[in-house]
């Protein structure tokens, strides 16, 4: 029943929209390691451990119902590529809807298979520290505050 309670709690919290107190989402800092990526994770939403990051060092988290996931990771950038060059080498899919690239970070987002995908990477010494978030496109407005906090908390 514990898993069902998490699903109901996450659905209620997301359904309530921005009026929900941020503390109700049980924000916890996830730190990949010393001098590496770290970000705030709403554990009431991303309650499941989904294993190691598929690229670099880090962790994946999933919602109890499996409709959303989050990865916090640090990817080697020993060559010191700029965020623009790093993004170009990653060969992002066509049709990016949102793109912001600065000398310190990049953030890109689009919709694929009914889900929003969002990726932000901050330039760090010898690495790019990243968050990748996927969630239902039909719920974009409900996710905006969560995505913003995770993105802004990325170290």
Short mmCIF file of C-alpha atoms in Angstrom, two decimals:
data_model
loop_
_atom_site.label_atom_id
_atom_site.label_comp_id
_atom_site.label_asym_id
_atom_site.label_seq_id
_atom_site.Cartn_x
_atom_site.Cartn_y
_atom_site.Cartn_z
CA UNK A 1 0.00 0.00 0.00
CA UNK A 2 2.98 2.28 0.52
CA UNK A 3 3.52 2.58 -3.27
CA UNK A 4 -0.16 3.44 -3.81
CA UNK A 5 0.06 6.13 -1.14
CA UNK A 6 3.02 7.70 -2.98
CA UNK A 7 1.14 7.67 -6.29
CA UNK A 8 -1.88 9.33 -4.69
CA UNK A 9 0.31 11.90 -2.88
CA UNK A 10 2.20 12.81 -6.07
CA UNK A 11 -1.03 13.07 -8.07
CA UNK A 12 -2.62 15.30 -5.44
CA UNK A 13 0.48 17.49 -5.19
CA UNK A 14 0.84 17.87 -8.95
CA UNK A 15 -2.89 18.37 -9.39
CA UNK A 16 -2.87 21.22 -6.90
CA UNK A 17 -0.47 23.18 -9.10
CA UNK A 18 1.68 26.09 -7.95
CA UNK A 19 -0.36 26.69 -4.80
CA UNK A 20 1.26 23.64 -3.19
CA UNK A 21 3.83 24.54 -0.57
CA UNK A 22 7.27 23.54 -1.80
CA UNK A 23 7.92 21.76 1.51
CA UNK A 24 5.03 19.38 0.77
CA UNK A 25 7.10 17.97 -2.08
CA UNK A 26 9.79 16.85 0.39
CA UNK A 27 12.71 18.51 -1.42
CA UNK A 28 16.03 16.82 -0.76
CA UNK A 29 19.46 17.65 -2.13
CA UNK A 30 20.98 14.87 -4.23
CA UNK A 31 24.74 15.18 -4.57
CA UNK A 32 26.55 13.03 -7.11
CA UNK A 33 29.86 13.49 -5.27
CA UNK A 34 32.45 15.98 -4.15
CA UNK A 35 32.88 18.84 -6.64
CA UNK A 36 30.29 17.27 -8.91
CA UNK A 37 26.64 17.66 -9.88
CA UNK A 38 23.98 18.27 -7.26
CA UNK A 39 20.33 19.29 -7.50
CA UNK A 40 17.18 19.55 -5.41
CA UNK A 41 14.87 16.56 -5.93
CA UNK A 42 11.18 16.53 -4.91
CA UNK A 43 11.08 13.09 -3.31
CA UNK A 44 7.26 13.13 -3.05
CA UNK A 45 7.24 13.17 -6.87
CA UNK A 46 10.43 11.24 -7.75
CA UNK A 47 10.10 8.58 -5.06
CA UNK A 48 11.63 5.64 -6.90
CA UNK A 49 15.32 4.88 -7.47
CA UNK A 50 15.65 4.13 -11.19
CA UNK A 51 19.31 3.14 -11.12
CA UNK A 52 22.54 4.79 -12.22
CA UNK A 53 22.67 7.53 -14.82
CA UNK A 54 23.02 6.15 -18.33
CA UNK A 55 25.82 8.59 -19.12
CA UNK A 56 28.49 9.83 -16.72
CA UNK A 57 28.15 9.56 -12.96
CA UNK A 58 24.85 10.09 -11.19
CA UNK A 59 21.43 8.70 -10.47
CA UNK A 60 18.02 8.33 -12.08
CA UNK A 61 14.77 8.82 -10.20
CA UNK A 62 11.21 8.01 -11.30
CA UNK A 63 7.71 8.82 -10.20
CA UNK A 64 5.87 5.92 -8.57
CA UNK A 65 3.54 5.67 -11.57
CA UNK A 66 6.49 5.70 -14.03
CA UNK A 67 5.15 8.66 -16.02
CA UNK A 68 8.03 10.99 -15.11
CA UNK A 69 11.75 10.62 -14.50
CA UNK A 70 14.72 12.72 -13.47
CA UNK A 71 18.45 12.17 -13.91
CA UNK A 72 21.11 14.11 -12.02
CA UNK A 73 24.54 13.44 -13.50
CA UNK A 74 28.05 14.67 -14.11
CA UNK A 75 29.50 13.99 -17.56
CA UNK A 76 33.21 14.16 -18.32
CA UNK A 77 34.29 17.29 -20.20
CA UNK A 78 38.06 16.98 -19.90
CA UNK A 79 38.46 18.79 -23.22
CA UNK A 80 36.78 21.84 -21.68
CA UNK A 81 34.13 22.21 -24.37
CA UNK A 82 31.89 25.23 -24.10
CA UNK A 83 28.22 24.51 -23.36
CA UNK A 84 27.41 25.24 -27.04
CA UNK A 85 30.07 22.82 -28.31
CA UNK A 86 29.14 20.17 -25.72
CA UNK A 87 25.48 20.40 -26.75
CA UNK A 88 26.39 20.14 -30.44
CA UNK A 89 28.47 17.00 -29.78
CA UNK A 90 25.51 15.41 -27.97
CA UNK A 91 23.59 15.65 -31.26
CA UNK A 92 20.24 16.72 -29.77
CA UNK A 93 17.08 15.67 -31.59
CA UNK A 94 15.59 18.04 -34.14
CA UNK A 95 12.64 20.23 -33.27
CA UNK A 96 13.92 21.78 -30.05
CA UNK A 97 11.23 24.18 -28.82
CA UNK A 98 13.26 25.94 -26.11
CA UNK A 99 17.00 26.59 -26.33
CA UNK A 100 19.14 28.84 -24.15
CA UNK A 101 22.93 28.66 -24.42
CA UNK A 102 25.35 30.83 -22.46
CA UNK A 103 29.08 30.52 -21.69
CA UNK A 104 28.12 28.87 -18.36
CA UNK A 105 25.22 26.52 -19.26
CA UNK A 106 22.70 25.33 -21.80
CA UNK A 107 19.05 24.42 -21.40
CA UNK A 108 17.00 22.73 -24.11
CA UNK A 109 13.51 21.31 -24.19
CA UNK A 110 10.98 19.83 -26.57
CA UNK A 111 8.17 17.28 -26.80
CA UNK A 112 8.63 13.68 -27.92
CA UNK A 113 6.05 10.89 -27.75
CA UNK A 114 3.67 12.98 -25.63
CA UNK A 115 6.32 13.82 -23.05
CA UNK A 116 8.26 16.99 -22.41
CA UNK A 117 12.00 16.41 -22.18
CA UNK A 118 14.14 19.06 -20.53
CA UNK A 119 17.92 19.03 -20.28
CA UNK A 120 20.13 21.56 -18.52
CA UNK A 121 23.91 21.25 -18.18
CA UNK A 122 26.16 23.63 -16.24
CA UNK A 123 29.83 23.93 -17.11
CA UNK A 124 32.10 22.82 -14.27
CA UNK A 125 35.80 22.13 -13.99
CA UNK A 126 36.40 19.13 -16.27
CA UNK A 127 32.71 18.19 -16.41
CA UNK A 128 29.22 19.18 -17.39
CA UNK A 129 26.75 18.82 -14.52
CA UNK A 130 23.31 18.01 -15.85
CA UNK A 131 19.66 17.36 -15.04
CA UNK A 132 17.36 15.58 -17.48
CA UNK A 133 13.63 15.62 -16.78
CA UNK A 134 10.83 13.86 -18.67
CA UNK A 135 7.13 14.26 -17.85
CA UNK A 136 3.70 14.19 -19.54
CA UNK A 137 3.29 17.08 -21.98
CA UNK A 138 -0.40 17.42 -21.08
CA UNK A 139 0.71 18.38 -17.54
CA UNK A 140 3.33 20.97 -18.52
CA UNK A 141 1.84 23.86 -16.54
CA UNK A 142 1.66 21.71 -13.41
CA UNK A 143 5.33 20.79 -13.79
CA UNK A 144 6.71 24.29 -14.50
CA UNK A 145 7.52 25.20 -10.86
CA UNK A 146 9.11 21.81 -10.19
CA UNK A 147 11.28 21.94 -13.31
CA UNK A 148 12.30 25.52 -12.54
CA UNK A 149 13.41 24.69 -9.00
CA UNK A 150 15.35 21.60 -10.08
CA UNK A 151 17.02 23.53 -12.92
CA UNK A 152 17.96 26.53 -10.79
CA UNK A 153 19.30 24.32 -8.00
CA UNK A 154 21.73 22.49 -10.31
CA UNK A 155 25.34 22.82 -9.29
#
